[in-house]
Coordinates of C-alpha atoms in Angstrom, one line a residue:
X1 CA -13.2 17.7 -3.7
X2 CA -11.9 19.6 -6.8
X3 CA -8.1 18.3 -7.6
X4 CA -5.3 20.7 -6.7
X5 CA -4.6 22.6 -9.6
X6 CA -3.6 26.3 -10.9
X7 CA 0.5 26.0 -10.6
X8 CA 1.7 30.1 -10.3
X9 CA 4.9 29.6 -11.9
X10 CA 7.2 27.2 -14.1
X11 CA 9.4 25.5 -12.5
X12 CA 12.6 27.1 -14.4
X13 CA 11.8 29.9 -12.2
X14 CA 13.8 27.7 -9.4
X15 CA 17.4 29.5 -8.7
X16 CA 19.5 26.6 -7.1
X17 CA 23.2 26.7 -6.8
X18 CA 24.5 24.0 -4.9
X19 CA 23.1 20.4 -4.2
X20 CA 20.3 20.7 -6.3
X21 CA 22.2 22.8 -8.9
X22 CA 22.5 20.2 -11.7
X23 CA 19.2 18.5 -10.8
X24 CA 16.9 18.2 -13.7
X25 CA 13.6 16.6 -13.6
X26 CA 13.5 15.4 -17.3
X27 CA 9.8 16.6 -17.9
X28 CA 8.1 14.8 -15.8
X29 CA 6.3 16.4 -13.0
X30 CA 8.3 16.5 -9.9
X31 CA 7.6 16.0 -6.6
X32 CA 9.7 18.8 -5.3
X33 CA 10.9 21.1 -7.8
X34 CA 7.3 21.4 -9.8
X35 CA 5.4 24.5 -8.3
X36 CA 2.0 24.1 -6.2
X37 CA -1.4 25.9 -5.9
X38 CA -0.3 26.2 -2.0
X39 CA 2.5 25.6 0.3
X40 CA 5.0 27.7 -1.9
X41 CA 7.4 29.3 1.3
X42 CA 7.2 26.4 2.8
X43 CA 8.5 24.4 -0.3
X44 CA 11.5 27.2 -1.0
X45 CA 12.0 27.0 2.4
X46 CA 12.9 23.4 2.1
X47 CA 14.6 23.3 -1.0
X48 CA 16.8 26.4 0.0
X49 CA 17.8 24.2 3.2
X50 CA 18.6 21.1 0.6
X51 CA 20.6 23.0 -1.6
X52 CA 22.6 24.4 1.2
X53 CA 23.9 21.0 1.9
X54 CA 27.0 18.9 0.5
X55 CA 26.5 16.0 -1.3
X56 CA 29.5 14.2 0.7
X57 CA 27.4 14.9 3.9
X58 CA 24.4 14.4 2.3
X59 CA 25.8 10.4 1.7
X60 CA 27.4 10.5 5.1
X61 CA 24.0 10.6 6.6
X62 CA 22.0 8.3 4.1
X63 CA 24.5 5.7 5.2
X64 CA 24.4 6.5 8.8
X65 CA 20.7 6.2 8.1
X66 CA 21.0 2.7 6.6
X67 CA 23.1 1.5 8.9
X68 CA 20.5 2.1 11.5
X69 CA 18.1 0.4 9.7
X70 CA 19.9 -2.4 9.3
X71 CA 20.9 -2.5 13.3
X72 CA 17.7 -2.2 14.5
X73 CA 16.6 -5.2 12.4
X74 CA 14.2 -3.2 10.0
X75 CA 14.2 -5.6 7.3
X76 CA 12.4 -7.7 4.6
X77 CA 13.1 -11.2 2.4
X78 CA 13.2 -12.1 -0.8
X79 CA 12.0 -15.5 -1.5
X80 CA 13.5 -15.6 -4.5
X81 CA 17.1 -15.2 -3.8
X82 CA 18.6 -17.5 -1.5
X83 CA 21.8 -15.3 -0.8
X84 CA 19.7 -12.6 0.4
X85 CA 17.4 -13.7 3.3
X86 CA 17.3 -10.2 5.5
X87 CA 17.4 -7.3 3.0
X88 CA 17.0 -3.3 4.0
X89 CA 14.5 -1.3 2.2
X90 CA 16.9 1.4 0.9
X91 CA 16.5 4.7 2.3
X92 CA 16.7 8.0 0.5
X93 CA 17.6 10.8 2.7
X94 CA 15.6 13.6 0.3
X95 CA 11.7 13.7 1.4
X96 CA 9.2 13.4 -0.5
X97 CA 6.9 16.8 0.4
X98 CA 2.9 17.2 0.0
X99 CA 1.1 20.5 0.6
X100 CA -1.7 20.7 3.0
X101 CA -4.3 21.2 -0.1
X102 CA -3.2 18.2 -2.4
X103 CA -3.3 16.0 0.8
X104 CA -7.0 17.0 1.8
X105 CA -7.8 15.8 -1.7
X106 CA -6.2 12.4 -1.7
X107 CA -7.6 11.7 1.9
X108 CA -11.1 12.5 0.6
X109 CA -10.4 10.1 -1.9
X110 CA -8.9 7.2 0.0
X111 CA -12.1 7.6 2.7
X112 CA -14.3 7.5 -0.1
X113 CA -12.6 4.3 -1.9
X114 CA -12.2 2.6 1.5
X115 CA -15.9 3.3 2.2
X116 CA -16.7 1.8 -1.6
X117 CA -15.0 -1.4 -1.0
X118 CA -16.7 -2.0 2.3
X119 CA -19.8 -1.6 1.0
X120 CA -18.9 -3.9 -2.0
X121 CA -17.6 -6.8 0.2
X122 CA -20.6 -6.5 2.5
X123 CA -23.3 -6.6 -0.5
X124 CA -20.8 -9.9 -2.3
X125 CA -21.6 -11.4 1.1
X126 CA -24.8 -10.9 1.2
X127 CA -27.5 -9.7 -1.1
X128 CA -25.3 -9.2 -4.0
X129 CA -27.4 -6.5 -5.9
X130 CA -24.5 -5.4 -7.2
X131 CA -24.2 -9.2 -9.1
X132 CA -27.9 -9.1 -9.6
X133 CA -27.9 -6.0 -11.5
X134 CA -24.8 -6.4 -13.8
X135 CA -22.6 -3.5 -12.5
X136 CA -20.0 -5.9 -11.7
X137 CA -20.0 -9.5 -13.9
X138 CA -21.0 -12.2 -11.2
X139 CA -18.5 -14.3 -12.4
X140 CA -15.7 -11.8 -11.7
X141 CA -16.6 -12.3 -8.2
X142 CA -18.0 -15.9 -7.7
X143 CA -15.1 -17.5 -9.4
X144 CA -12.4 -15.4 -8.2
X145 CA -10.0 -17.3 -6.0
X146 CA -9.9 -15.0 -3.4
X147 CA -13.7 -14.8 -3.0
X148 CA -14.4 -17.0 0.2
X149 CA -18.3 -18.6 0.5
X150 CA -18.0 -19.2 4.5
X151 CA -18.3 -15.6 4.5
X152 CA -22.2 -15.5 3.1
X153 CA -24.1 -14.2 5.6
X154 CA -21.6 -13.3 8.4
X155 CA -22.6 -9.9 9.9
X156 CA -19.2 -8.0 10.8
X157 CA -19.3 -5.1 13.3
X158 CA -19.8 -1.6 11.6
X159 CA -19.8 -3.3 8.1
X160 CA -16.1 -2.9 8.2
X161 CA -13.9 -5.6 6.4
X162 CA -11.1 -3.9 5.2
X163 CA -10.1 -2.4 8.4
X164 CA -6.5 -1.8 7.1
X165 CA -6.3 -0.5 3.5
X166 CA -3.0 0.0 1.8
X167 CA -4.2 2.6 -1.5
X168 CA -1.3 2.8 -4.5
X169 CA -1.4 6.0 -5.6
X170 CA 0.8 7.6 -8.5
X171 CA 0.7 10.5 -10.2
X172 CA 0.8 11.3 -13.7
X173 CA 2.5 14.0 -16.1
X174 CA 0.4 16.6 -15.6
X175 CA 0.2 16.3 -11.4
X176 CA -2.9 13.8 -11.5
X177 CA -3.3 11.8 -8.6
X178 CA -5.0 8.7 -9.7
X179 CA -5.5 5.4 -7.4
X180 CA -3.1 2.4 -9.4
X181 CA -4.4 -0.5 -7.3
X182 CA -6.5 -1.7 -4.0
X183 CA -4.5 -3.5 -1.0
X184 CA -7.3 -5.1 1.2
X185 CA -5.7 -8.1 2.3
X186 CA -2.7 -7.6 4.5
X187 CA -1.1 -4.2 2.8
X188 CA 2.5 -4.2 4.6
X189 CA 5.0 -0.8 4.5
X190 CA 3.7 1.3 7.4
X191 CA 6.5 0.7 9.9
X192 CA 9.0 2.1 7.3
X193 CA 6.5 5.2 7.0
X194 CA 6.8 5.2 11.0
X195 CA 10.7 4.8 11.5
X196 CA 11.4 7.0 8.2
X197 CA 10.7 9.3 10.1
X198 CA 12.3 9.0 13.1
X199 CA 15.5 8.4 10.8
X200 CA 14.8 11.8 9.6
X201 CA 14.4 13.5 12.7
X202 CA 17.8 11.7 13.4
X203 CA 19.6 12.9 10.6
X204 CA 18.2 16.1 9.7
X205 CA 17.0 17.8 12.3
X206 CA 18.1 20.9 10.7
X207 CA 15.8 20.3 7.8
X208 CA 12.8 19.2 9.8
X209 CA 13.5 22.3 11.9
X210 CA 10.4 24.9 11.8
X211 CA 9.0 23.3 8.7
X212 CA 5.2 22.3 9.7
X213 CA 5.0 18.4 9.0
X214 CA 1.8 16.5 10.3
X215 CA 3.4 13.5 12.6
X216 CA 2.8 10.1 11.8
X217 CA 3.5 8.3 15.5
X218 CA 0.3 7.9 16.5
X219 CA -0.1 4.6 14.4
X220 CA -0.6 2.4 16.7
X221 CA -2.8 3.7 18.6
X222 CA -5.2 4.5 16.3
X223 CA -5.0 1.2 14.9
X224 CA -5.2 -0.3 18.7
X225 CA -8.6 2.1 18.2
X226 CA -10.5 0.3 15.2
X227 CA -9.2 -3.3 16.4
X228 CA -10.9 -2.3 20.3
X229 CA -13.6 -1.0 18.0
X230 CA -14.6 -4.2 16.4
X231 CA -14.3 -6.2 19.6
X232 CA -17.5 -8.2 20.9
X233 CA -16.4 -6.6 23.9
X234 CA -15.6 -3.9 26.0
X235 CA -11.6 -3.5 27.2
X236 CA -10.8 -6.5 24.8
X237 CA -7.8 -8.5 24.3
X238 CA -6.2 -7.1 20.9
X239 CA -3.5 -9.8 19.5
X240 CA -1.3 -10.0 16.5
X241 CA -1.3 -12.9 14.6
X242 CA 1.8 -13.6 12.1
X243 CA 3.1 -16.5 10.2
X244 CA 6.4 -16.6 12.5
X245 CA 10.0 -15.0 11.9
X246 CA 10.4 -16.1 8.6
X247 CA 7.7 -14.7 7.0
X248 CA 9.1 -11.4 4.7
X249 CA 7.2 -8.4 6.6
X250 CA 8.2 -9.9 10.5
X251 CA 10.0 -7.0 11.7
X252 CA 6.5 -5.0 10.7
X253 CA 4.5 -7.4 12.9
X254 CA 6.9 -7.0 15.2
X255 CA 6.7 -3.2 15.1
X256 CA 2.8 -2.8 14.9
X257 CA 2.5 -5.2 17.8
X258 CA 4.9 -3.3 20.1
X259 CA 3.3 0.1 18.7
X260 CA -0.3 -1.1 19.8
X261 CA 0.9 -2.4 23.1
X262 CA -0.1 -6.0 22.2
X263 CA 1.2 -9.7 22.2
X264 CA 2.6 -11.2 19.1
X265 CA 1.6 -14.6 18.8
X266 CA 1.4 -17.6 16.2
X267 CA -1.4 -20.0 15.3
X268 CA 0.4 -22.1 18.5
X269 CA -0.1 -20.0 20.4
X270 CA -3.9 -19.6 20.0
X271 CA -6.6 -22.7 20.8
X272 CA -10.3 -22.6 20.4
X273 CA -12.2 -24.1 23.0
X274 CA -16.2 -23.6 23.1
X275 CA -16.1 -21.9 20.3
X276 CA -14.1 -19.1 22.0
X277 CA -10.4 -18.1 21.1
X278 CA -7.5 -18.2 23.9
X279 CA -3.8 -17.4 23.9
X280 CA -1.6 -19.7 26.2
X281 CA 0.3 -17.8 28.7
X282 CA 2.4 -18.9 31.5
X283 CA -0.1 -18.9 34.0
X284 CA -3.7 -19.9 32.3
X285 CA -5.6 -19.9 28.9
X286 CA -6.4 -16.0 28.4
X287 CA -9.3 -15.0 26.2
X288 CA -8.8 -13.3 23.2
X289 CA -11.4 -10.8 21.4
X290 CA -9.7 -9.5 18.2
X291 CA -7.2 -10.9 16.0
X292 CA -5.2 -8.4 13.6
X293 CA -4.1 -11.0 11.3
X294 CA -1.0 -10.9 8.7
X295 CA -1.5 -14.6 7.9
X296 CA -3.2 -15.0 4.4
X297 CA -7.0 -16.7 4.3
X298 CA -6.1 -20.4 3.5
X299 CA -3.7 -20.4 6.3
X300 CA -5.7 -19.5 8.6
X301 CA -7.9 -22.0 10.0
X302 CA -7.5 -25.7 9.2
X303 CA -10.7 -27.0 9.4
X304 CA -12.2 -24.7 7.0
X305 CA -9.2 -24.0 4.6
X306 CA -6.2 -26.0 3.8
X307 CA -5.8 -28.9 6.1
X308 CA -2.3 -28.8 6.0
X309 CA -1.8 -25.7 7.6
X310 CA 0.7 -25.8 10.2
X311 CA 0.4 -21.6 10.8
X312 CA -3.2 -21.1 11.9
X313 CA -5.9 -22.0 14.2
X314 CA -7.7 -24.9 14.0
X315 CA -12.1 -23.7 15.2
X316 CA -11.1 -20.0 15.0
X317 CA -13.3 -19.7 12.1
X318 CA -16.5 -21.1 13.9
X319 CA -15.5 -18.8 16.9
X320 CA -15.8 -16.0 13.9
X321 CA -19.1 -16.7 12.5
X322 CA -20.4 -16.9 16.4
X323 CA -19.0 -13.5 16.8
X324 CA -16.8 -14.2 19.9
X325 CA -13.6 -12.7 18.1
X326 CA -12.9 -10.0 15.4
X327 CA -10.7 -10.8 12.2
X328 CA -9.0 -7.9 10.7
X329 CA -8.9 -7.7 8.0
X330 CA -11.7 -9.9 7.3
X331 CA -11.9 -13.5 5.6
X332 CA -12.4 -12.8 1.4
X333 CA -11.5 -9.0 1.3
X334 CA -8.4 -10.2 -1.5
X335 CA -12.1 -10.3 -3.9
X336 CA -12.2 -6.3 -3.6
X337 CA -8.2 -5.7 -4.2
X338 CA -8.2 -8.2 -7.4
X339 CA -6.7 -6.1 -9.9
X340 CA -9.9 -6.8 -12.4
X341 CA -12.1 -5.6 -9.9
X342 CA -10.5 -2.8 -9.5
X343 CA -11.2 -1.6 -13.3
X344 CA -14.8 -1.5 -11.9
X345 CA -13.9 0.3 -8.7
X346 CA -15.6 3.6 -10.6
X347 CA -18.7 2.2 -11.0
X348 CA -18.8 0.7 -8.0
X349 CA -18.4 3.7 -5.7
X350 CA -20.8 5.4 -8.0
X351 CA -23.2 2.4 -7.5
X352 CA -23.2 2.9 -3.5
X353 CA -22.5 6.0 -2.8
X354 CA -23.7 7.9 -6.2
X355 CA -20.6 9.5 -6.5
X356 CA -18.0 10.3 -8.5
X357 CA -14.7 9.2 -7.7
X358 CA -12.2 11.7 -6.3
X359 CA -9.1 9.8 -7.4
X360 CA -9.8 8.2 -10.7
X361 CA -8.3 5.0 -12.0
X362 CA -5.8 4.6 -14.4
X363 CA -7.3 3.9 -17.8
X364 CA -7.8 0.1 -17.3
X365 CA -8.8 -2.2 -20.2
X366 CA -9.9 -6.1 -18.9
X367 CA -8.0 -8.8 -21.0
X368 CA -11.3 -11.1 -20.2
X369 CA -13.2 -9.6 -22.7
X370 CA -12.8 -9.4 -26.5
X371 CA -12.3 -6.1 -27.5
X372 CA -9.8 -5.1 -24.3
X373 CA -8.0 -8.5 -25.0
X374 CA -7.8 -7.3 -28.8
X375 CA -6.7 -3.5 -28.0
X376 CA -3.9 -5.4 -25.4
X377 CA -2.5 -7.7 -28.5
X378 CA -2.4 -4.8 -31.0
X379 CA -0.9 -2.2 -28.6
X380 CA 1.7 -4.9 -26.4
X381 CA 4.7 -2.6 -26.7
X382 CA 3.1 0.6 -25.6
X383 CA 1.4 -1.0 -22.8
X384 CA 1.6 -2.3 -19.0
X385 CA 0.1 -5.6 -18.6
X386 CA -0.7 -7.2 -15.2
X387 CA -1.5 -10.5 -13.6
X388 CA -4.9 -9.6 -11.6
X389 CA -4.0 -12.1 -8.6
X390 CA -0.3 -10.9 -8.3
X391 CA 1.5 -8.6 -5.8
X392 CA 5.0 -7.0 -5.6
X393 CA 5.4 -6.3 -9.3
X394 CA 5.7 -10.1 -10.4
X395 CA 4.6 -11.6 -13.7
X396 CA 3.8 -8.2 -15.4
X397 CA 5.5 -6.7 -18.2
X398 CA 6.4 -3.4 -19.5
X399 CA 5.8 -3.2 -23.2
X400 CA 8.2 -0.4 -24.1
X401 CA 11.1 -1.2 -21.5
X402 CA 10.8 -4.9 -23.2
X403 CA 12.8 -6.7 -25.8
X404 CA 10.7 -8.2 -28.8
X405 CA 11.3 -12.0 -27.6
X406 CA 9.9 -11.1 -24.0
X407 CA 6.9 -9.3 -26.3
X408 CA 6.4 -12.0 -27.9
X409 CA 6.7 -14.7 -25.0
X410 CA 3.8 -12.6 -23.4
X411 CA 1.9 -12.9 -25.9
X412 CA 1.2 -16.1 -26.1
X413 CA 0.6 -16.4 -22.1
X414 CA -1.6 -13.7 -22.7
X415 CA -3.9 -15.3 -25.4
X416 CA -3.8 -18.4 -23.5
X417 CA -5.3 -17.3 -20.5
X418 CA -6.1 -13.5 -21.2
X419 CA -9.2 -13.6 -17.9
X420 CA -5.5 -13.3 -16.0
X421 CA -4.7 -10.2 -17.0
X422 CA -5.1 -6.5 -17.4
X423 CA -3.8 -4.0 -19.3
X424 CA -3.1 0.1 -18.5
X425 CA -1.0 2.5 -20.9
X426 CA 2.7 3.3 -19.7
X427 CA 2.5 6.2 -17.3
X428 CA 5.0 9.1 -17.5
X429 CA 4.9 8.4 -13.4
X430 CA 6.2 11.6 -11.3
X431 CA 9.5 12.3 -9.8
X432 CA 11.6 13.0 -6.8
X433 CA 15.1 14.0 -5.9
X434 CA 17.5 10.9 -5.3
X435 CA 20.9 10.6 -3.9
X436 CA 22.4 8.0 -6.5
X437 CA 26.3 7.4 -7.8
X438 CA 25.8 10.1 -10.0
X439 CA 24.7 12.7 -7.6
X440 CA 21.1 14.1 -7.3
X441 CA 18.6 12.5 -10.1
X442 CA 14.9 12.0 -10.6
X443 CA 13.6 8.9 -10.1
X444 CA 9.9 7.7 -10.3
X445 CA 8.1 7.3 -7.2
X446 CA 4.3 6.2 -6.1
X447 CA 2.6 6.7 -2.4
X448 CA 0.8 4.1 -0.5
X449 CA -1.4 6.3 2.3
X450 CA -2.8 3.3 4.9
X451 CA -6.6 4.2 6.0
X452 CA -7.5 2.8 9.3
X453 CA -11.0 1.9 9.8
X454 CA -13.0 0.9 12.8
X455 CA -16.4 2.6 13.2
X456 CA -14.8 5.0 10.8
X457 CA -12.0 5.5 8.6
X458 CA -8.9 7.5 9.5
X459 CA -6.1 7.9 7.2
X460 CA -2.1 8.6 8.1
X461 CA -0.6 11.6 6.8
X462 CA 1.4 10.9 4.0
X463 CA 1.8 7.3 3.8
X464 CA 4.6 4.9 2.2
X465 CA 6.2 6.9 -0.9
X466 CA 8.5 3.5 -2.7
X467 CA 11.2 5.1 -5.4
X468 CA 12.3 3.2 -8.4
X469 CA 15.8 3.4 -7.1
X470 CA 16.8 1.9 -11.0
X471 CA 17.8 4.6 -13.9
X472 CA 14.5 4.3 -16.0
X473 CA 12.7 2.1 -13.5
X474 CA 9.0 2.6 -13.1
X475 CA 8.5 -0.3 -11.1
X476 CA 8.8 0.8 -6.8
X477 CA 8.1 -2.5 -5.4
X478 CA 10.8 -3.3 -2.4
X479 CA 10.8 -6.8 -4.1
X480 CA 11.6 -5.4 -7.1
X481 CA 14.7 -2.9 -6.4
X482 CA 12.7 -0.1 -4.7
X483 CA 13.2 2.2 -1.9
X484 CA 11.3 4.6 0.5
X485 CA 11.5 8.0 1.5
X486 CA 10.3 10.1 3.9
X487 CA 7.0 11.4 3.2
X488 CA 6.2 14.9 4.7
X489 CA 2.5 16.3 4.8
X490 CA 2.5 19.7 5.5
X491 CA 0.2 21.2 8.2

């Protein structure tokens, strides 16, 4: 599917004279204000009912908004700030808006990446032709951390181990989308895509009204969908499995398991007994078929993993290889989402499917080899460098928002263990409208769209858009100072 492209008109064009009177986008391609190949009344239409509206208002309801969020418990932690144990994920009250067209295209690309990765993790477990025949380096793969042996060997229904794929998505100067990193372990962020918008239909309802935005509600049951799907049988028991209230992303397991009609339990609450997994309930052991899991793989079965584990389930993976329950996601998927695997991700999805990729990479140079590590030292303060086994924006630097010491600092971590790392040039990320002190402002944001996949693959319109709420900012990560906004696909 050809990118979106073939803009009518420069954005200068744009009359506004009230909220959005003083916005300015800076040169960077905006997610609002920059014109489209399609959906053009429907955009005026929305930014003529934005710039109707005050700014006092406008903050009236982005704190009625918060204050919501905050009542109904929608929150996350930060581990590394003892003052703040329940933390909000700001809310921005201006939506972030994709036309039909540029939607079709990022779908098609998130389908075909989640079909790649599948096929990867299924060959790595197996025959490993992919290792065999040097498209990927074997060692990559074999020594990576996240790569989990007890896996060789183990058929999973429909070939499916990433059966919940979180896909970061930015998009560069020129209105590029390209695919920024894998999440096929335990992606979190979809409950803020679902309530988002039921803040927005809340707050503005005079926005939302007669503009044609594809819902995002049925979550849960589609998910419910690919967990029945993978069940060894018919009409199964479906069960959430979390690491308990404090872990950061509760609430969301919270959420998913009261949007999917299912019980929330903890490894306690689970025992294996002939090699068959039960929940305790009131009255009598009840069987259990699939297990959506948001408990990380060395947690998650004692016998196998680390024997100190206090959070999983002690059998549950020799009730797995027997097939008599369904993990989702599967045990190893963090090999496919390691951020040096990823640099490969094109050849890869031209390897099985002999395609090419519909979203594209960012230019990604691996520090594990000599002339990448090389290009890295000589080029530090134009560059973005990355741990590959770290989440959430930690342990990276950005060379031209750094000072020469932290340059410098990096540079010797780097040299001393450069297979760690990776290296991409500094996007000139896209923008969106933001209600900040100073009124409205552009501020970078990225998109994670969540592909659920069962027998097939089905991806929710629109997905989690994070905004660097920070003046400069181009990191999103909630962890990190980010926000969310509404994300509205129109239909």
């Amino acid at each position: 599917m050809d990118e979106p492209s073939g803009y009518p008109m420069p954005d200068d064009a744009l009359n506004f004279s009230g909220l959005l009177s003083d916005y300015d986008r800076n040169g960077f391609f905006c997610e609002l204000t920059s014109p489209r190949a399609d959906g053009a009344e429907e955009f005026a239409r929305i930014r003529r009912r934005l710039d109707r509206l005050a700014q006092d208002q406008l903050r009236r309801r982005n704190a009625d908004a918060e204050r919501e969020l905050f009542d109904l418990g929608i929150t996350f932690t930060v581990y590394s700030e003892k003052d703040a144990i329940d933390r909000i994920l700001p809310f921005d009250v201006i939506p972030r808006v994709i036309t039909a067209r540029e939607w079709a295209h990022v779908e098609a690309g998130v389908v075909q990446r989640v079909a790649a990765i599948n096929l990867f993790l299924a060959d790595v477990y197996g025959d490993q032709k992919i290792l065999k025949d040097g498209v990927v380096p074997a060692d990559l793969v074999l020594d990576n951390p996240n790569y989990r042996p007890e896996m060789r060997g183990l058929n999973v229904p429909h070939g499916t181990y990433a059966h919940v794929c979180g896909i970061d998505v930015v998009r560069d100067h020129e209105g590029t989308f390209r695919v920024l990193e894998d999440n096929a372990r335990t992606p979190s962020g979809v409950s803020y895509v679902v309530e988002n918008r039921t803040l927005m239909l809340r707050a503005f309802p005079d926005l939302m009204e007669d503009t044609h935005v594809r819902p995002v509600d049925d979550y849960g049951i589609r998910l419910h969908e690919a967990m029945a799907a993978i069940a060894p049988v018919s009409d199964p028991q479906v069960v959430l499995l979390s690491p308990g209230i404090y872990n950061s992303a509760y609430f969301e397991h919270v959420f998913l398991a009261r949007e999917m009609g299912i019980p929330l339990v903890e490894g306690r609450d689970l025992v294996v007994e002939n090699d068959r997994v039960y929940m305790r309930t009131t009255r009598a052991l009840a069987p259990v078929h699939t297990i959506y899991r948001r408990l990380n793989d060395e947690f998650l079965d004692p016998e196998v993993f680390r024997p100190d584990s206090m959070l999983g389930v002690p059998g549950l993976m020799r009730a797995y290889r027997k097939g008599n329950v369904a993990l989702a996601n599967a045990v190893g998927t963090g090999v496919a989402d390691d951020k040096a695997v990823y640099a490969y991700m094109p050849r890869i999805i031209r390897y099985y499917l002999q395609q090419d990729p519909i979203l594209p990479n960012v230019d990604t140079r691996i520090c594990r080899e000599a002339d990448a590590l090389q290009y890295t030292l000589d080029n530090l303060e134009q560059l973005v460098v990355k741990p590959v086994g770290e989440s959430g924006g930690y342990g990276m630097i950005i060379g031209p928002k750094a000072t020469k010491a932290e340059i410098e600092d990096f540079r010797v971590k780097l040299k001393a263990d450069p297979a760690n790392y990776i290296s991409q040039p500094t996007l000139a990320l896209s923008v969106a409208p933001t209600l900040a002190d100073g009124g409205i402002v552009p501020r970078h944001v990225d998109l994670r769209p969540f592909a659920v996949t069962g027998a097939s693959t089905w991806v929710l319109p629109g997905g989690l858009t994070r905004v660097a709420l920070r003046e400069g900012s181009l990191v999103v990560n909630s962890s990190q100072g980010g926000g969310s906004k509404d994300t509205w696909v129109l239909a």
